[in-house]
Amino acid sequence: MIHLPRTFYARETVTVAEGLLGKLLIRHVRGVRLVGRVIETEAYRGSDDPASHAARGMTARNRVMFGQPGHAYVYFTYGMHFCFNIVAHKAGLPGAVLIRALEPLEGLEFMARRRGRSRPQDLASGPAKLTQAFAIRKFLNGHDLTSSLELYVARGSLASNEHVEQTRRIGVDSDGSKPWRFCVQPSRFVSRLKP
DNA sequence: TGTGTGATAGTCT
DNA sequence: GACTATCACACAT
């Protein structure tokens, strides 16, 4: 497997969000290899995007959004959940892509144990579900996905019968008009059936 | 098949 | 002190 290069991430955030669909997220943990295909993403940018953590400038939490593209941005939310993002932006701007859903391909048993659920469509069909299934927690915040063996993204593609659907972001109403959510269709692994 | 609600803690005002 | 880029379960239909 080959890591996606930094140049892939050093582009406009929305472009990267769409480009990540079909790519493979690889995680090595305790001798187990986990693989998931990216099914759903959302782009979060900078000062032009009120829903973004980076909208009001840099803080201790969001500083990796302002750093090098290709790094992991992991944050804790709702008192019990983690969300996994990949830093992606052009030079001088903040931005990250939230990974909202994965299609589990390898390591399903490991994921099922962590999730307490066995149906494949319940393992990683949501931003907090996939971090639980893939054992992604805050210690991976700031991790470089272009060189890590623990967590990285590799090439992958859509099937011939699949296409990209673009919608408004989920849970965002302050700025719901921006169609910065992308998902693979048809797929039963998206986080919500109806956007 | 869909809507409502509680759990729970880090972050920012 | 208020607010979350959520999930799982309960309950009604």
PDB file of C-alpha atoms (C1' of nucleotides) in Angstrom:
ATOM      1  CA  MET A   1       0.000   0.000   0.000  1.00  0.00           C
ATOM      2  CA  ILE A   2       1.192   3.513  -0.798  1.00  0.00           C
ATOM      3  CA  HIS A   3       0.263   6.608   1.165  1.00  0.00           C
ATOM      4  CA  LEU A   4      -1.520   9.387  -0.660  1.00  0.00           C
ATOM      5  CA  PRO A   5       1.078  12.171  -1.034  1.00  0.00           C
ATOM      6  CA  ARG A   6       0.950  15.547   0.657  1.00  0.00           C
ATOM      7  CA  THR A   7       0.109  17.209  -2.661  1.00  0.00           C
ATOM      8  CA  PHE A   8      -3.245  15.417  -2.633  1.00  0.00           C
ATOM      9  CA  TYR A   9      -4.215  17.276   0.555  1.00  0.00           C
ATOM     10  CA  ALA A  10      -2.662  20.650  -0.326  1.00  0.00           C
ATOM     11  CA  ARG A  11      -5.604  21.644  -2.504  1.00  0.00           C
ATOM     12  CA  GLU A  12      -8.890  23.441  -1.989  1.00  0.00           C
ATOM     13  CA  THR A  13     -10.659  21.783   0.975  1.00  0.00           C
ATOM     14  CA  VAL A  14     -13.916  21.071  -0.865  1.00  0.00           C
ATOM     15  CA  THR A  15     -12.011  19.483  -3.760  1.00  0.00           C
ATOM     16  CA  VAL A  16     -10.162  17.189  -1.363  1.00  0.00           C
ATOM     17  CA  ALA A  17     -13.411  16.231   0.389  1.00  0.00           C
ATOM     18  CA  GLU A  18     -14.852  14.972  -2.880  1.00  0.00           C
ATOM     19  CA  GLY A  19     -11.554  13.397  -3.918  1.00  0.00           C
ATOM     20  CA  LEU A  20     -11.356  11.305  -0.766  1.00  0.00           C
ATOM     21  CA  LEU A  21     -14.455   9.288  -1.646  1.00  0.00           C
ATOM     22  CA  GLY A  22     -13.511   5.715  -2.497  1.00  0.00           C
ATOM     23  CA  LYS A  23     -10.043   6.045  -0.940  1.00  0.00           C
ATOM     24  CA  LEU A  24      -8.952   3.514   1.687  1.00  0.00           C
ATOM     25  CA  LEU A  25      -8.348   4.405   5.326  1.00  0.00           C
ATOM     26  CA  ILE A  26      -5.808   1.991   6.826  1.00  0.00           C
ATOM     27  CA  ARG A  27      -5.265   1.568  10.555  1.00  0.00           C
ATOM     28  CA  HIS A  28      -2.781  -0.757  12.243  1.00  0.00           C
ATOM     29  CA  VAL A  29      -3.513  -1.345  15.897  1.00  0.00           C
ATOM     30  CA  ARG A  30      -2.281  -4.124  18.182  1.00  0.00           C
ATOM     31  CA  GLY A  31      -1.166  -6.256  15.235  1.00  0.00           C
ATOM     32  CA  VAL A  32      -4.526  -5.972  13.505  1.00  0.00           C
ATOM     33  CA  ARG A  33      -5.016  -4.329  10.131  1.00  0.00           C
ATOM     34  CA  LEU A  34      -8.239  -2.391   9.647  1.00  0.00           C
ATOM     35  CA  VAL A  35      -9.351  -1.105   6.254  1.00  0.00           C
ATOM     36  CA  GLY A  36     -12.337   1.044   5.376  1.00  0.00           C
ATOM     37  CA  ARG A  37     -13.405   2.699   2.149  1.00  0.00           C
ATOM     38  CA  VAL A  38     -14.380   6.363   2.459  1.00  0.00           C
ATOM     39  CA  ILE A  39     -18.095   6.726   1.777  1.00  0.00           C
ATOM     40  CA  GLU A  40     -19.005  10.129   3.189  1.00  0.00           C
ATOM     41  CA  THR A  41     -17.100  13.382   3.849  1.00  0.00           C
ATOM     42  CA  GLU A  42     -17.712  17.027   4.716  1.00  0.00           C
ATOM     43  CA  ALA A  43     -15.488  20.045   4.059  1.00  0.00           C
ATOM     44  CA  TYR A  44     -14.865  22.650   6.757  1.00  0.00           C
ATOM     45  CA  ARG A  45     -12.904  25.734   5.815  1.00  0.00           C
ATOM     46  CA  GLY A  46     -11.870  28.966   7.518  1.00  0.00           C
ATOM     47  CA  SER A  47     -13.187  32.465   8.115  1.00  0.00           C
ATOM     48  CA  ASP A  48     -15.736  32.096   5.287  1.00  0.00           C
ATOM     49  CA  ASP A  49     -17.307  29.076   7.011  1.00  0.00           C
ATOM     50  CA  PRO A  50     -19.127  29.830  10.309  1.00  0.00           C
ATOM     51  CA  ALA A  51     -19.675  26.109  10.980  1.00  0.00           C
ATOM     52  CA  SER A  52     -15.953  25.418  10.976  1.00  0.00           C
ATOM     53  CA  HIS A  53     -13.896  25.158  14.133  1.00  0.00           C
ATOM     54  CA  ALA A  54     -11.419  27.421  12.347  1.00  0.00           C
ATOM     55  CA  ALA A  55     -13.972  30.157  11.635  1.00  0.00           C
ATOM     56  CA  ARG A  56     -12.807  32.408  14.462  1.00  0.00           C
ATOM     57  CA  GLY A  57      -9.088  31.968  14.212  1.00  0.00           C
ATOM     58  CA  MET A  58      -6.645  29.624  15.844  1.00  0.00           C
ATOM     59  CA  THR A  59      -7.155  28.195  19.342  1.00  0.00           C
ATOM     60  CA  ALA A  60      -5.438  25.421  21.249  1.00  0.00           C
ATOM     61  CA  ARG A  61      -7.979  22.908  19.962  1.00  0.00           C
ATOM     62  CA  ASN A  62      -8.078  23.731  16.270  1.00  0.00           C
ATOM     63  CA  ARG A  63      -4.443  24.637  15.632  1.00  0.00           C
ATOM     64  CA  VAL A  64      -3.724  21.556  13.511  1.00  0.00           C
ATOM     65  CA  MET A  65      -6.340  22.801  11.030  1.00  0.00           C
ATOM     66  CA  PHE A  66      -3.927  25.654  10.359  1.00  0.00           C
ATOM     67  CA  GLY A  67      -0.922  23.368  10.014  1.00  0.00           C
ATOM     68  CA  GLN A  68       0.384  21.077   7.303  1.00  0.00           C
ATOM     69  CA  PRO A  69      -2.144  19.346   5.041  1.00  0.00           C
ATOM     70  CA  GLY A  70      -2.258  15.579   5.389  1.00  0.00           C
ATOM     71  CA  HIS A  71      -2.292  15.547   9.179  1.00  0.00           C
ATOM     72  CA  ALA A  72      -5.075  14.085  11.314  1.00  0.00           C
ATOM     73  CA  TYR A  73      -7.342  16.454  13.256  1.00  0.00           C
ATOM     74  CA  VAL A  74      -9.121  14.530  16.017  1.00  0.00           C
ATOM     75  CA  TYR A  75     -11.397  16.248  18.495  1.00  0.00           C
ATOM     76  CA  PHE A  76     -13.705  15.220  21.304  1.00  0.00           C
ATOM     77  CA  THR A  77     -17.352  16.246  21.209  1.00  0.00           C
ATOM     78  CA  TYR A  78     -20.705  15.760  22.931  1.00  0.00           C
ATOM     79  CA  GLY A  79     -18.916  14.639  26.065  1.00  0.00           C
ATOM     80  CA  MET A  80     -18.305  11.136  24.736  1.00  0.00           C
ATOM     81  CA  HIS A  81     -17.423  11.047  21.061  1.00  0.00           C
ATOM     82  CA  PHE A  82     -14.397  11.601  18.847  1.00  0.00           C
ATOM     83  CA  CYS A  83     -14.479  12.876  15.275  1.00  0.00           C
ATOM     84  CA  PHE A  84     -11.747  12.272  12.707  1.00  0.00           C
ATOM     85  CA  ASN A  85     -10.762  14.898  10.147  1.00  0.00           C
ATOM     86  CA  ILE A  86      -7.941  15.218   7.646  1.00  0.00           C
ATOM     87  CA  VAL A  87      -6.279  18.614   7.341  1.00  0.00           C
ATOM     88  CA  ALA A  88      -6.630  19.821   3.752  1.00  0.00           C
ATOM     89  CA  HIS A  89      -6.196  23.322   2.386  1.00  0.00           C
ATOM     90  CA  LYS A  90      -4.113  25.532   0.172  1.00  0.00           C
ATOM     91  CA  ALA A  91      -1.094  27.326   1.614  1.00  0.00           C
ATOM     92  CA  GLY A  92      -1.897  29.914   4.259  1.00  0.00           C
ATOM     93  CA  LEU A  93      -5.506  28.851   4.881  1.00  0.00           C
ATOM     94  CA  PRO A  94      -7.068  26.577   7.519  1.00  0.00           C
ATOM     95  CA  GLY A  95      -9.333  23.691   6.551  1.00  0.00           C
ATOM     96  CA  ALA A  96     -10.148  20.050   7.180  1.00  0.00           C
ATOM     97  CA  VAL A  97     -12.307  17.247   5.831  1.00  0.00           C
ATOM     98  CA  LEU A  98     -14.539  15.420   8.312  1.00  0.00           C
ATOM     99  CA  ILE A  99     -14.733  11.706   7.552  1.00  0.00           C
ATOM    100  CA  ARG A 100     -18.368  10.807   8.260  1.00  0.00           C
ATOM    101  CA  ALA A 101     -18.646   7.195   7.131  1.00  0.00           C
ATOM    102  CA  LEU A 102     -16.594   4.216   5.992  1.00  0.00           C
ATOM    103  CA  GLU A 103     -17.399   0.898   4.361  1.00  0.00           C
ATOM    104  CA  PRO A 104     -15.580  -1.750   6.438  1.00  0.00           C
ATOM    105  CA  LEU A 105     -13.393  -3.995   4.266  1.00  0.00           C
ATOM    106  CA  GLU A 106     -10.884  -5.662   6.613  1.00  0.00           C
ATOM    107  CA  GLY A 107     -10.828  -6.310  10.344  1.00  0.00           C
ATOM    108  CA  LEU A 108     -14.594  -6.507  10.751  1.00  0.00           C
ATOM    109  CA  GLU A 109     -14.345  -8.745  13.802  1.00  0.00           C
ATOM    110  CA  PHE A 110     -12.104  -6.268  15.607  1.00  0.00           C
ATOM    111  CA  MET A 111     -14.479  -3.414  14.751  1.00  0.00           C
ATOM    112  CA  ALA A 112     -17.522  -5.398  15.851  1.00  0.00           C
ATOM    113  CA  ARG A 113     -15.943  -6.076  19.242  1.00  0.00           C
ATOM    114  CA  ARG A 114     -15.140  -2.411  19.750  1.00  0.00           C
ATOM    115  CA  ARG A 115     -18.592  -1.307  18.608  1.00  0.00           C
ATOM    116  CA  GLY A 116     -20.679  -3.915  20.352  1.00  0.00           C
ATOM    117  CA  ARG A 117     -22.495  -4.322  17.030  1.00  0.00           C
ATOM    118  CA  SER A 118     -22.035  -6.988  14.389  1.00  0.00           C
ATOM    119  CA  ARG A 119     -23.879  -5.788  11.280  1.00  0.00           C
ATOM    120  CA  PRO A 120     -21.347  -4.305   8.818  1.00  0.00           C
ATOM    121  CA  GLN A 121     -23.554  -1.263   8.205  1.00  0.00           C
ATOM    122  CA  ASP A 122     -23.497  -0.454  11.947  1.00  0.00           C
ATOM    123  CA  LEU A 123     -19.707  -0.483  12.329  1.00  0.00           C
ATOM    124  CA  ALA A 124     -18.563   2.809  10.795  1.00  0.00           C
ATOM    125  CA  SER A 125     -21.653   4.562   9.372  1.00  0.00           C
ATOM    126  CA  GLY A 126     -21.171   7.775  11.349  1.00  0.00           C
ATOM    127  CA  PRO A 127     -18.323  10.078  12.395  1.00  0.00           C
ATOM    128  CA  ALA A 128     -18.193   8.881  16.011  1.00  0.00           C
ATOM    129  CA  LYS A 129     -18.901   5.273  15.091  1.00  0.00           C
ATOM    130  CA  LEU A 130     -15.908   5.027  12.794  1.00  0.00           C
ATOM    131  CA  THR A 131     -13.518   6.484  15.359  1.00  0.00           C
ATOM    132  CA  GLN A 132     -14.737   3.896  17.843  1.00  0.00           C
ATOM    133  CA  ALA A 133     -14.423   1.047  15.332  1.00  0.00           C
ATOM    134  CA  PHE A 134     -10.945   2.162  14.189  1.00  0.00           C
ATOM    135  CA  ALA A 135      -9.652   3.016  17.679  1.00  0.00           C
ATOM    136  CA  ILE A 136      -9.007   6.626  16.658  1.00  0.00           C
ATOM    137  CA  ARG A 137      -8.661   8.832  19.691  1.00  0.00           C
ATOM    138  CA  LYS A 138      -7.073  12.070  20.694  1.00  0.00           C
ATOM    139  CA  PHE A 139      -3.520  10.729  20.783  1.00  0.00           C
ATOM    140  CA  LEU A 140      -3.702  10.616  16.963  1.00  0.00           C
ATOM    141  CA  ASN A 141      -4.427  14.351  16.775  1.00  0.00           C
ATOM    142  CA  GLY A 142      -1.679  15.949  14.669  1.00  0.00           C
ATOM    143  CA  HIS A 143      -0.522  12.592  13.270  1.00  0.00           C
ATOM    144  CA  ASP A 144       1.033  12.803   9.787  1.00  0.00           C
ATOM    145  CA  LEU A 145      -1.006  10.554   7.513  1.00  0.00           C
ATOM    146  CA  THR A 146       1.532  10.772   4.689  1.00  0.00           C
ATOM    147  CA  SER A 147       4.220   8.950   6.648  1.00  0.00           C
ATOM    148  CA  SER A 148       2.527   7.054   9.502  1.00  0.00           C
ATOM    149  CA  LEU A 149       2.241   3.287   9.462  1.00  0.00           C
ATOM    150  CA  GLU A 150      -0.371   3.425  12.204  1.00  0.00           C
ATOM    151  CA  LEU A 151      -2.938   5.442  10.262  1.00  0.00           C
ATOM    152  CA  TYR A 152      -2.918   6.522   6.634  1.00  0.00           C
ATOM    153  CA  VAL A 153      -4.931   6.797   3.430  1.00  0.00           C
ATOM    154  CA  ALA A 154      -4.253   4.764   0.299  1.00  0.00           C
ATOM    155  CA  ARG A 155      -5.547   4.786  -3.252  1.00  0.00           C
ATOM    156  CA  GLY A 156      -8.996   3.468  -3.980  1.00  0.00           C
ATOM    157  CA  SER A 157     -11.799   4.182  -6.380  1.00  0.00           C
ATOM    158  CA  LEU A 158     -15.519   4.096  -6.950  1.00  0.00           C
ATOM    159  CA  ALA A 159     -17.209   1.134  -8.598  1.00  0.00           C
ATOM    160  CA  SER A 160     -18.622   1.654 -12.067  1.00  0.00           C
ATOM    161  CA  ASN A 161     -22.183   1.708 -10.734  1.00  0.00           C
ATOM    162  CA  GLU A 162     -21.389   4.310  -8.046  1.00  0.00           C
ATOM    163  CA  HIS A 163     -21.545   8.083  -8.265  1.00  0.00           C
ATOM    164  CA  VAL A 164     -20.914  11.064  -6.002  1.00  0.00           C
ATOM    165  CA  GLU A 165     -23.826  12.847  -4.383  1.00  0.00           C
ATOM    166  CA  GLN A 166     -23.363  16.399  -3.089  1.00  0.00           C
ATOM    167  CA  THR A 167     -25.625  17.763  -0.327  1.00  0.00           C
ATOM    168  CA  ARG A 168     -25.743  20.209   2.557  1.00  0.00           C
ATOM    169  CA  ARG A 169     -23.772  19.302   5.646  1.00  0.00           C
ATOM    170  CA  ILE A 170     -25.430  17.396   8.468  1.00  0.00           C
ATOM    171  CA  GLY A 171     -26.002  19.110  11.808  1.00  0.00           C
ATOM    172  CA  VAL A 172     -25.108  22.487  10.330  1.00  0.00           C
ATOM    173  CA  ASP A 173     -27.887  25.042  10.096  1.00  0.00           C
ATOM    174  CA  SER A 174     -25.958  28.240  10.782  1.00  0.00           C
ATOM    175  CA  ASP A 175     -24.722  27.897   7.263  1.00  0.00           C
ATOM    176  CA  GLY A 176     -26.744  25.073   5.787  1.00  0.00           C
ATOM    177  CA  SER A 177     -26.716  26.423   2.289  1.00  0.00           C
ATOM    178  CA  LYS A 178     -23.186  25.326   1.553  1.00  0.00           C
ATOM    179  CA  PRO A 179     -23.271  21.963  -0.269  1.00  0.00           C
ATOM    180  CA  TRP A 180     -20.028  20.676   1.163  1.00  0.00           C
ATOM    181  CA  ARG A 181     -21.063  17.135   2.047  1.00  0.00           C
ATOM    182  CA  PHE A 182     -20.167  14.366  -0.355  1.00  0.00           C
ATOM    183  CA  CYS A 183     -21.241  10.746  -0.296  1.00  0.00           C
ATOM    184  CA  VAL A 184     -21.046   7.674  -2.477  1.00  0.00           C
ATOM    185  CA  GLN A 185     -24.352   6.478  -3.874  1.00  0.00           C
ATOM    186  CA  PRO A 186     -25.723   3.918  -3.816  1.00  0.00           C
ATOM    187  CA  SER A 187     -24.296   2.757  -0.483  1.00  0.00           C
ATOM    188  CA  ARG A 188     -25.822   1.371   2.671  1.00  0.00           C
ATOM    189  CA  PHE A 189     -22.879   2.669   4.683  1.00  0.00           C
ATOM    190  CA  VAL A 190     -23.788   6.373   4.683  1.00  0.00           C
ATOM    191  CA  SER A 191     -24.458   7.912   8.095  1.00  0.00           C
ATOM    192  CA  ARG A 192     -28.035   8.841   7.301  1.00  0.00           C
ATOM    193  CA  LEU A 193     -30.284   7.512   4.587  1.00  0.00           C
ATOM    194  CA  LYS A 194     -32.033  10.809   4.068  1.00  0.00           C
ATOM    195  CA  PRO A 195     -29.745  13.860   4.119  1.00  0.00           C
TER     196      PRO A 195
ATOM    197  C1'  DT B   1     -39.873   4.192   9.432  1.00  0.00           C
ATOM    198  C1'  DG B   2     -39.625   8.164  11.943  1.00  0.00           C
ATOM    199  C1'  DT B   3     -39.273  11.471  15.946  1.00  0.00           C
ATOM    200  C1'  DG B   4     -37.834  12.644  20.674  1.00  0.00           C
ATOM    201  C1'  DT B   5     -34.613  12.555  24.440  1.00  0.00           C
ATOM    202  C1'  DG B   6     -30.806  11.715  27.760  1.00  0.00           C
ATOM    203  C1'  DA B   7     -25.886  10.859  28.454  1.00  0.00           C
ATOM    204  C1'  DT B   8     -21.660  13.436  29.240  1.00  0.00           C
ATOM    205  C1'  DA B   9     -17.199  16.576  29.236  1.00  0.00           C
ATOM    206  C1'  DG B  10     -14.095  19.674  26.630  1.00  0.00           C
ATOM    207  C1'  DT B  11     -13.990  24.247  24.809  1.00  0.00           C
ATOM    208  C1'  DC B  12     -14.996  28.957  24.418  1.00  0.00           C
ATOM    209  C1'  DT B  13     -17.538  33.240  26.037  1.00  0.00           C
TER     210       DT B  13
ATOM    211  C1'  DG C   1     -22.555  28.863  31.933  1.00  0.00           C
ATOM    212  C1'  DA C   2     -23.895  27.597  27.277  1.00  0.00           C
ATOM    213  C1'  DC C   3     -22.900  25.141  23.521  1.00  0.00           C
ATOM    214  C1'  DT C   4     -21.735  21.236  20.746  1.00  0.00           C
ATOM    215  C1'  DA C   5     -19.431  18.644  13.121  1.00  0.00           C
ATOM    216  C1'  DT C   6     -23.282  12.351  18.067  1.00  0.00           C
ATOM    217  C1'  DC C   7     -25.276   7.976  19.306  1.00  0.00           C
ATOM    218  C1'  DA C   8     -28.516   4.634  21.005  1.00  0.00           C
ATOM    219  C1'  DC C   9     -32.608   3.628  22.782  1.00  0.00           C
ATOM    220  C1'  DA C  10     -37.607   4.259  23.568  1.00  0.00           C
ATOM    221  C1'  DC C  11     -41.779   4.784  21.745  1.00  0.00           C
ATOM    222  C1'  DA C  12     -45.416   5.714  18.310  1.00  0.00           C
ATOM    223  C1'  DT C  13     -47.005   4.748  13.820  1.00  0.00           C
TER     224       DT C  13
END
